[in-house]
Coordinates of C-alpha atoms and ligand atoms in Angstrom, one line a residue:
X1 CA -4.6 7.2 -15.7
X2 CA -4.8 7.5 -19.6
X3 CA -8.1 5.2 -19.5
X4 CA -9.3 8.0 -16.9
X5 CA -8.2 11.0 -18.9
X6 CA -9.6 9.4 -22.3
X7 CA -13.0 9.2 -20.1
X8 CA -12.6 12.9 -19.6
X9 CA -11.9 13.5 -23.1
X10 CA -14.9 11.6 -24.1
X11 CA -17.0 13.5 -21.6
X12 CA -16.0 16.6 -23.1
X13 CA -17.1 15.7 -26.3
X14 CA -20.6 14.2 -25.1
X15 CA -21.4 17.5 -23.2
X16 CA -20.3 19.7 -26.3
X17 CA -23.3 17.6 -28.3
X18 CA -20.9 15.0 -30.0
X19 CA -21.8 11.2 -30.3
X20 CA -19.9 8.8 -31.1
X21 CA -19.1 7.3 -34.4
X22 CA -19.9 3.8 -35.3
X23 CA -16.0 3.9 -36.7
X24 CA -12.8 6.3 -37.6
X25 CA -13.7 6.8 -40.8
X26 CA -17.3 8.1 -40.4
X27 CA -16.1 10.6 -37.5
X28 CA -15.5 14.2 -37.4
X29 CA -13.3 14.5 -34.6
X30 CA -10.7 12.2 -33.6
X31 CA -8.4 12.2 -30.9
X32 CA -5.3 10.0 -29.8
X33 CA -4.9 9.9 -26.3
X34 CA -1.2 9.0 -25.9
X35 CA 1.3 7.6 -23.7
X36 CA 4.8 8.2 -23.4
X37 CA 6.2 6.0 -20.7
X38 CA 8.6 3.9 -23.2
X39 CA 9.7 4.1 -26.8
X40 CA 7.3 1.5 -27.6
X41 CA 4.0 3.4 -26.8
X42 CA 5.6 6.4 -28.6
X43 CA 6.4 4.5 -31.7
X44 CA 2.5 2.9 -31.5
X45 CA 1.1 6.8 -31.9
X46 CA 3.1 7.5 -35.1
X47 CA 2.3 4.4 -36.4
X48 CA -1.4 5.1 -35.9
X49 CA -0.9 8.4 -37.3
X50 CA 0.2 6.7 -40.4
X51 CA -3.0 5.0 -41.0
X52 CA -5.0 8.2 -40.3
X53 CA -3.1 10.2 -42.8
X54 CA -5.1 9.0 -45.7
X55 CA -8.5 9.2 -43.8
X56 CA -7.5 12.7 -43.2
X57 CA -6.2 13.5 -47.1
X58 CA -9.6 12.2 -48.0
X59 CA -11.6 14.2 -45.8
X60 CA -9.7 17.4 -44.9
X61 CA -12.5 18.4 -42.7
X62 CA -12.2 15.9 -40.1
X63 CA -10.5 17.3 -36.9
X64 CA -7.4 15.2 -35.6
X65 CA -6.0 15.6 -32.3
X66 CA -3.4 14.3 -30.3
X67 CA -3.6 14.5 -26.8
X68 CA -1.5 12.8 -23.7
X69 CA 1.9 12.6 -22.8
X70 CA 3.3 12.1 -26.3
X71 CA 1.5 15.4 -27.1
X72 CA 3.0 17.1 -24.1
X73 CA 6.3 15.9 -24.9
X74 CA 6.5 16.6 -28.9
X75 CA 4.9 19.8 -28.8
X76 CA 5.2 21.6 -32.1
X77 CA 7.8 19.3 -32.9
X78 CA 4.8 16.7 -33.6
X79 CA 3.8 18.4 -36.7
X80 CA 7.3 18.1 -38.2
X81 CA 6.5 14.3 -38.2
X82 CA 2.6 14.4 -38.8
X83 CA 1.9 17.8 -40.6
X84 CA -1.6 16.6 -41.1
X85 CA -2.4 16.7 -37.3
X86 CA -4.9 19.5 -36.2
X87 CA -4.3 20.0 -32.7
X88 CA -1.7 19.1 -30.0
X89 CA -2.7 19.0 -26.4
X90 CA -0.9 18.0 -23.1
X91 CA -2.5 15.9 -20.5
X92 CA -3.0 19.2 -17.9
X93 CA -4.5 21.0 -20.8
X94 CA -7.3 18.7 -21.9
X95 CA -9.9 21.6 -19.9
X96 CA -9.4 23.6 -23.2
X97 CA -10.7 20.7 -25.6
X98 CA -14.1 22.1 -25.8
X99 CA -12.9 25.8 -26.9
X100 CA -9.9 24.7 -28.9
X101 CA -12.5 22.4 -31.3
X102 CA -15.0 25.2 -31.4
X103 CA -12.5 27.4 -32.6
X104 CA -11.3 25.0 -35.4
X105 CA -15.0 24.3 -36.3
X106 CA -15.7 28.2 -36.5
X107 CA -12.5 28.8 -38.6
X108 CA -10.3 31.3 -36.3
X109 CA -6.8 31.8 -37.2
X110 CA -4.4 30.0 -35.7
X111 CA -6.7 27.2 -34.2
X112 CA -5.5 24.6 -36.5
X113 CA -1.7 23.5 -35.7
X114 CA -2.1 25.0 -32.3
X115 CA -0.5 23.7 -29.3
X116 CA -1.3 23.7 -25.5
X117 CA 1.1 22.1 -23.2
X118 CA 0.3 24.4 -20.3
X119 CA 0.3 23.0 -16.7
X120 CA -2.8 24.4 -15.7
X121 CA -3.3 23.8 -11.8
X122 CA -7.2 23.6 -12.2
X123 CA -6.9 20.6 -14.7
X124 CA -7.6 18.7 -11.7
X125 CA -10.6 20.2 -10.8
X126 CA -12.5 18.6 -13.7
X127 CA -16.4 18.6 -13.8
X128 CA -17.1 15.4 -12.0
X129 CA -20.4 15.0 -14.4
X130 CA -18.6 15.6 -17.3
X131 CA -16.4 12.3 -16.8
X132 CA -18.0 9.3 -19.4
X133 CA -16.8 6.7 -17.5
X134 CA -17.2 4.0 -20.7
X135 CA -15.3 1.1 -20.2
X136 CA -15.8 0.6 -16.6
X137 CA -18.0 -1.4 -15.1
X138 CA -20.7 0.7 -13.6
X139 CA -19.9 -0.4 -10.0
X140 CA -16.1 0.6 -10.4
X141 CA -14.7 4.1 -10.9
X142 CA -11.8 5.8 -11.1
X143 CA -11.3 9.3 -9.1
X144 CA -8.4 11.4 -9.1
X145 CA -6.9 12.8 -6.4
X146 CA -3.5 14.0 -7.4
X147 CA -2.0 15.4 -10.6
X148 CA 1.9 15.0 -11.5
X149 CA 4.7 14.0 -9.8
X150 CA 7.5 15.6 -7.5
X151 CA 10.0 12.7 -7.5
X152 CA 12.8 12.5 -10.1
X153 CA 13.6 9.1 -11.0
X154 CA 16.3 9.0 -13.5
X155 CA 14.5 7.2 -16.1
X156 CA 11.1 8.7 -15.9
X157 CA 9.5 10.8 -18.5
X158 CA 6.2 11.7 -15.9
X159 CA 7.5 14.7 -14.0
X160 CA 8.1 16.1 -17.5
X161 CA 4.9 15.5 -18.9
X162 CA 2.7 15.7 -16.2
X163 CA 4.5 18.2 -14.3
X164 CA 4.9 18.9 -10.7
X165 CA 1.8 17.6 -7.8
X166 CA -1.2 19.2 -7.5
X167 CA -3.9 17.8 -5.0
X168 CA -7.6 18.0 -5.2
X169 CA -9.7 19.3 -2.2
X170 CA -10.3 16.1 0.1
X171 CA -13.9 17.5 0.3
X172 CA -14.5 17.5 -3.1
X173 CA -12.8 14.0 -3.7
X174 CA -15.4 12.9 -1.1
X175 CA -18.1 14.9 -2.9
X176 CA -17.4 12.7 -6.3
X177 CA -17.2 9.5 -4.5
X178 CA -20.5 9.9 -2.7
X179 CA -22.1 11.0 -6.0
X180 CA -20.7 7.8 -7.9
X181 CA -22.1 5.8 -4.7
X182 CA -25.4 7.2 -5.4
X183 CA -25.2 6.1 -9.2
X184 CA -24.4 2.4 -8.0
X185 CA -20.7 2.6 -7.9
X186 CA -19.5 0.0 -5.2
X187 CA -15.6 0.5 -5.8
X188 CA -13.6 3.6 -6.2
X189 CA -9.7 3.5 -7.2
X190 CA -8.3 6.9 -6.2
X191 CA -5.7 7.6 -8.7
X192 CA -2.1 9.8 -8.5
X193 CA 1.3 9.1 -9.8
X194 CA 2.6 8.8 -6.3
X195 CA -1.0 8.6 -5.3
X196 CA 0.1 8.6 -1.5
X197 CA 1.9 11.9 -1.5
X198 CA -1.4 13.3 -1.3
X199 CA -1.8 16.0 0.8
X200 CA -4.8 19.2 0.1
X201 CA -4.4 22.7 0.8
X202 CA -5.5 21.9 4.1
X203 CA -2.9 19.2 5.2
X204 CA -5.0 16.2 5.2
X205 CA -3.3 13.2 3.8
X206 CA -4.2 10.2 2.1
X207 CA -4.7 8.2 5.5
X208 CA -7.4 10.8 6.0
X209 CA -8.8 10.3 2.9
X210 CA -9.3 6.7 3.3
X211 CA -10.5 7.1 6.8
X212 CA -13.1 9.3 5.7
X213 CA -13.9 7.6 2.4
X214 CA -14.4 4.0 4.5
X215 CA -17.2 5.6 6.2
X216 CA -19.1 6.6 3.3
X217 CA -22.3 4.2 3.3
X218 CA -22.9 2.2 0.5
X219 CA -18.9 1.9 -0.8
X220 CA -17.7 -1.6 -0.5
X221 CA -14.3 -1.0 -2.2
X222 CA -11.6 1.4 -1.7
X223 CA -8.5 1.3 -3.9
X224 CA -5.4 3.7 -4.5
X225 CA -2.8 3.6 -6.9
X226 CA 0.4 4.5 -7.3
X227 CA 2.3 4.6 -4.2
X228 CA 5.6 5.2 -3.9
X229 CA 7.8 3.5 -1.1
X230 CA 9.3 6.6 0.1
X231 CA 6.0 8.0 1.4
X232 CA 4.5 4.9 2.3
X233 CA 4.7 6.0 6.1
X234 CA 3.8 4.4 9.3
X235 CA 0.7 6.5 9.6
X236 CA -0.4 5.6 6.4
X237 CA 0.0 1.8 6.9
X238 CA -2.0 2.5 10.3
X239 CA -4.8 3.9 8.4
X240 CA -5.2 1.4 5.9
X241 CA -5.2 -1.3 8.8
X242 CA -7.5 0.5 10.8
X243 CA -10.1 1.7 8.1
X244 CA -11.7 -1.7 8.0
X245 CA -12.5 -4.0 5.0
X246 CA -13.5 -1.0 2.5
X247 CA -10.0 -0.4 2.2
X248 CA -8.7 -3.6 0.0
X249 CA -6.0 -5.5 1.2
X250 CA -3.9 -5.2 -1.8
X251 CA -1.0 -2.6 -2.4
X252 CA 0.8 -1.8 -5.8
X253 CA 4.3 -0.6 -4.2
X254 CA 6.6 -0.5 -6.9
X255 CA 10.3 -1.1 -6.4
X256 CA 11.9 -1.1 -9.9
X257 CA 15.0 -3.1 -9.0
X258 CA 16.3 -5.3 -6.0
X259 CA 19.8 -4.0 -6.3
X260 CA 20.3 -0.7 -3.8
X261 CA 23.2 0.2 -6.6
X262 CA 20.5 0.3 -9.3
X263 CA 18.3 1.9 -7.1
X264 CA 20.7 4.7 -6.3
X265 CA 21.2 5.1 -9.9
X266 CA 17.6 5.3 -10.3
X267 CA 17.4 7.9 -7.8
X268 CA 14.4 6.0 -6.1
X269 CA 14.8 7.2 -2.9
X270 CA 14.4 4.1 -1.2
X271 CA 17.4 1.2 -1.2
X272 CA 16.7 -2.5 -1.0
X273 CA 16.5 -3.0 2.9
X274 CA 14.2 0.3 3.1
X275 CA 11.8 -1.3 0.8
X276 CA 12.1 -4.8 2.7
X277 CA 11.3 -2.6 6.1
X278 CA 8.2 -1.3 4.6
X279 CA 6.9 -4.9 3.2
X280 CA 7.7 -6.3 6.6
X281 CA 5.5 -3.1 8.3
X282 CA 2.8 -3.3 6.0
X283 CA 2.5 -7.4 6.5
X284 CA 2.7 -7.3 10.4
X285 CA -0.4 -4.8 10.5
X286 CA -2.4 -6.6 7.5
X287 CA -1.2 -10.5 7.4
X288 CA -3.9 -11.3 4.6
X289 CA -2.5 -8.2 2.0
X290 CA -1.8 -8.9 -1.5
X291 CA 1.3 -7.3 -3.0
X292 CA 2.1 -5.9 -6.5
X293 CA 5.2 -4.1 -8.0
X294 CA 6.8 -2.8 -10.9
X295 CA 10.7 -3.7 -12.2
X296 CA 12.5 -2.1 -14.7
X297 CA 14.8 -5.0 -16.2
X298 CA 18.4 -3.4 -17.9
X299 CA 18.9 -0.2 -16.3
X300 CA 22.1 1.0 -18.0
X301 CA 24.1 0.5 -15.2
X302 CA 22.5 -2.9 -14.2
X303 CA 25.4 -5.7 -13.9
X304 CA 24.3 -9.3 -14.0
X305 CA 25.0 -9.4 -9.9
X306 CA 22.3 -6.7 -9.7
X307 CA 20.3 -8.7 -11.9
X308 CA 20.3 -11.9 -9.6
X309 CA 19.6 -9.3 -6.5
X310 CA 16.0 -8.3 -8.3
X311 CA 15.4 -12.1 -8.7
X312 CA 16.1 -12.9 -5.2
X313 CA 13.8 -10.1 -4.3
X314 CA 11.0 -12.0 -6.1
X315 CA 11.6 -14.7 -3.7
X316 CA 12.1 -13.0 -0.8
X317 CA 8.6 -11.0 -1.2
X318 CA 6.5 -13.4 -3.4
X319 CA 4.3 -10.6 -4.8
X320 CA 1.4 -11.4 -6.0
X321 CA 1.3 -9.1 -9.3
X322 CA 4.4 -8.1 -11.1
X323 CA 4.5 -5.6 -14.1
X324 CA 7.9 -5.7 -15.7
X325 CA 9.4 -4.0 -18.6
X326 CA 12.7 -3.5 -20.1
X327 CA 14.2 -0.3 -19.8
X328 CA 13.5 2.2 -22.5
X329 CA 15.7 5.2 -22.8
X330 CA 13.5 8.5 -22.8
X331 CA 14.0 11.9 -23.7
X332 CA 14.9 14.7 -21.4
X333 CA 15.7 12.1 -18.8
X334 CA 19.3 11.7 -16.2
X335 CA 19.7 8.4 -17.4
X336 CA 19.7 9.2 -20.8
X337 CA 23.4 10.5 -20.5
X338 CA 24.5 7.2 -19.0
X339 CA 23.7 5.5 -22.8
X340 CA 21.5 2.4 -23.4
X341 CA 24.3 -0.3 -22.1
X342 CA 22.6 -3.5 -22.8
X343 CA 21.3 -4.8 -26.1
X344 CA 17.8 -5.6 -26.6
X345 CA 18.5 -9.5 -26.5
X346 CA 20.0 -8.9 -23.2
X347 CA 16.9 -7.1 -21.7
X348 CA 14.9 -9.6 -22.8
X349 CA 16.8 -12.6 -21.8
X350 CA 16.5 -11.1 -18.2
X351 CA 13.0 -10.3 -18.4
X352 CA 12.0 -13.3 -19.8
X353 CA 14.0 -14.9 -16.7
X354 CA 12.3 -12.6 -14.0
X355 CA 9.0 -13.3 -15.7
X356 CA 9.2 -17.0 -15.6
X357 CA 10.3 -17.4 -12.0
X358 CA 7.2 -14.7 -11.6
X359 CA 4.9 -16.8 -13.0
X360 CA 5.8 -20.0 -10.8
X361 CA 5.4 -17.9 -7.3
X362 CA 2.0 -16.6 -8.6
X363 CA 0.8 -19.6 -9.7
X364 CA 1.9 -20.9 -6.4
X365 CA 0.3 -17.9 -4.3
X366 CA -3.0 -18.6 -6.3
X367 CA -3.0 -22.0 -5.6
X368 CA -3.1 -21.7 -2.3
X369 CA -6.7 -20.1 -2.3
X370 CA -8.1 -23.5 -4.0
X371 CA -10.7 -24.3 -1.2
X372 CA -11.6 -21.1 0.1
X373 CA -14.2 -18.9 -0.3
X374 CA -13.7 -15.6 -1.7
X375 CA -16.0 -12.1 -2.4
X376 CA -16.2 -11.6 -6.3
X377 CA -17.4 -7.8 -7.6
X378 CA -18.2 -9.0 -11.1
X379 CA -17.3 -6.9 -13.6
X380 CA -18.7 -8.6 -16.8
X381 CA -18.8 -12.1 -19.0
X382 CA -15.3 -13.0 -20.5
X383 CA -15.6 -14.5 -23.9
X384 CA -11.9 -15.9 -24.1
X385 CA -13.0 -17.8 -20.6
X386 CA -16.0 -19.6 -22.6
X387 CA -18.5 -16.7 -21.4
X388 CA -17.8 -16.6 -17.9
X389 CA -18.4 -14.0 -15.6
X390 CA -15.2 -12.5 -14.5
X391 CA -14.6 -10.2 -11.5
X392 CA -12.1 -9.6 -8.6
X393 CA -11.5 -10.4 -5.0
X394 CA -10.6 -7.4 -2.6
X395 CA -7.1 -8.8 -2.9
X396 CA -7.5 -7.8 -6.6
X397 CA -7.1 -11.6 -7.6
X398 CA -8.9 -12.1 -11.0
X399 CA -11.5 -14.6 -10.6
X400 CA -14.0 -16.7 -13.5
X401 CA -17.2 -18.5 -12.6
X402 CA -20.2 -19.9 -14.6
X403 CA -23.8 -19.5 -13.4
X404 CA -26.3 -16.8 -13.2
X405 CA -24.8 -13.3 -12.3
X406 CA -24.9 -9.7 -13.5
X407 CA -22.2 -6.7 -13.5
X408 CA -21.9 -4.9 -10.5
X409 CA -22.9 -8.1 -8.5
X410 CA -21.1 -9.1 -5.5
X411 CA -20.9 -12.7 -5.4
X412 CA -19.9 -15.1 -3.0
X413 CA -17.6 -18.2 -5.0
X414 CA -15.5 -21.0 -3.9
X415 CA -12.5 -21.4 -5.6
X416 CA -11.8 -24.6 -7.2
X417 CA -8.5 -24.2 -9.5
X418 CA -5.9 -21.8 -10.1
X419 CA -3.3 -20.7 -12.6
X420 CA -0.7 -18.0 -12.3
X421 CA -3.0 -15.3 -13.7
X422 CA -6.6 -16.1 -12.4
X423 CA -8.8 -18.2 -9.8
X424 CA -11.9 -20.4 -11.5
X425 CA -14.6 -21.2 -9.1
X426 CA -18.2 -21.6 -8.6
X427 CA -20.7 -19.7 -6.6
X428 CA -21.7 -20.7 -3.6
X429 CA -24.9 -18.1 -3.2
X430 CA -24.4 -17.2 0.2
X431 CA -21.3 -15.8 2.1
X432 CA -19.7 -18.0 4.9
Ligands
SAM501 N1 4.5 6.7 -10.7 C1 4.8 5.2 -10.4 C2 5.9 5.0 -9.7 O1 6.8 5.7 -9.2 O2 6.1 3.6 -9.5 C3 4.4 4.8 -11.9 C4 5.0 5.1 -13.0 S1 5.1 4.8 -14.8 C5 3.7 5.3 -15.3 C6 4.9 2.9 -14.2 C7 5.7 2.0 -14.7 O3 6.4 2.1 -15.9 C8 6.9 2.6 -13.5 O4 6.9 1.7 -12.1 C9 8.3 2.0 -14.1 O5 8.5 0.3 -13.8 C10 7.8 1.9 -15.6 N2 8.8 2.9 -16.7 C11 8.8 4.1 -15.9 N3 9.6 4.6 -17.0 C12 10.4 3.9 -17.8 C13 11.4 3.6 -18.7 N4 12.0 4.5 -19.1 N5 11.7 2.6 -19.5 C14 11.2 1.1 -18.9 N6 10.2 1.5 -18.1 C15 9.6 2.7 -17.4
SF4_502 FE1 7.9 8.5 -12.5 FE2 9.4 8.2 -10.3 FE3 7.3 10.2 -10.6 FE4 7.2 7.3 -10.6 S1 7.5 8.5 -8.9 S2 6.2 9.0 -11.7 S3 8.3 6.3 -11.6 S4 9.6 10.2 -11.4

């Protein structure tokens, strides 16, 4: 989502006639698009600002803006720590970037040191042509369908930084997808903090959007992220299963903890059994579905026994991908009042145990693919892999292979080897 926001910011700049500078030291405008989900991400912003301070001192005409969730969270406070910053702009206010920049350049009073942290509902109606989809393979594109979040998980800043949910009209989303397909996009990924809560003003849901987009000719793959377990309804599971192969057999469904006690304290809206019932319902309908999740380790009330339940959930579900994080106390969240009871060492130790068990499971899951033929959407060359082509299967598995190919091609590849994080194979030239 942040990558996509950066693409929107870059698109506005380009539309205003700016071109990309060869380095920060030669830039007229520098924007930091920031994340505040964990303390570490916020620290990164301030250390980056520390590096930019000297540049700004030597070139006062340089315009330096802080955008994204740290901007939203800190607001005017940000100037206290970084007085050389010119403006602060939250994620739902990026539509006003062009006017903010021109006001600063024209020397309008109050333009410098301005703060825009309004939640504009029209922030979601971003002019599609203005998105600079840099950094993505041309065959893949993100498409925002929903902004904000109406949940109140007790550890999370997102509802404060991104505001309440607003959904785009389904016809606008479909028009964007058609436009992208016309330009060579083969895969779209629908984005929303709780993308499966999508419901437009006419009551059309993500299930409707999946059904309608699966019919767009030329579109080969549809993904969506992130789904909330509480909104993973039977109707949506049925729609996923019925939409056919265009809807990729991969679902990211964050659970956060294996302990129902911790889930209650997190106010997640699901307990362990409810989550497992969702997984069972998904696998019954889609036996080949690959699953990803997120875990937070070391939530303030998490006991050793609670953590054991997280470990046992790993074995019970055998996820294909897991993102795991040490709990980070965030300003303004309900869990802040619980304190941060585990030491960093304790959290690190639990995280280490979780990650090492998950590595074993992932390696076993991936090894089961050896000998099978897979369809890879090629994203580019991976230098770390000895300049091999890299891409993903519909199940979201990363595949590396040698031979002739090009970004944006869909290649048939036979899997020859596997690690916990990727598959290695050789192109077969033809689909079986
Ligand atoms: N909306 C999505 C959901 O509900 O799953 C994802 C939100 S967040 C951008 C991505 C992940 O960051 C979460 O799933 C959670 O695991 C993690 N996260 C959120 N707040 C956190 C915190 N205070 N400390 C550590 N990890 C956190
Ligand atoms: Fe944060 Fe919970 Fe909303 Fe996800 S569902 S963004 S974790 S509050």
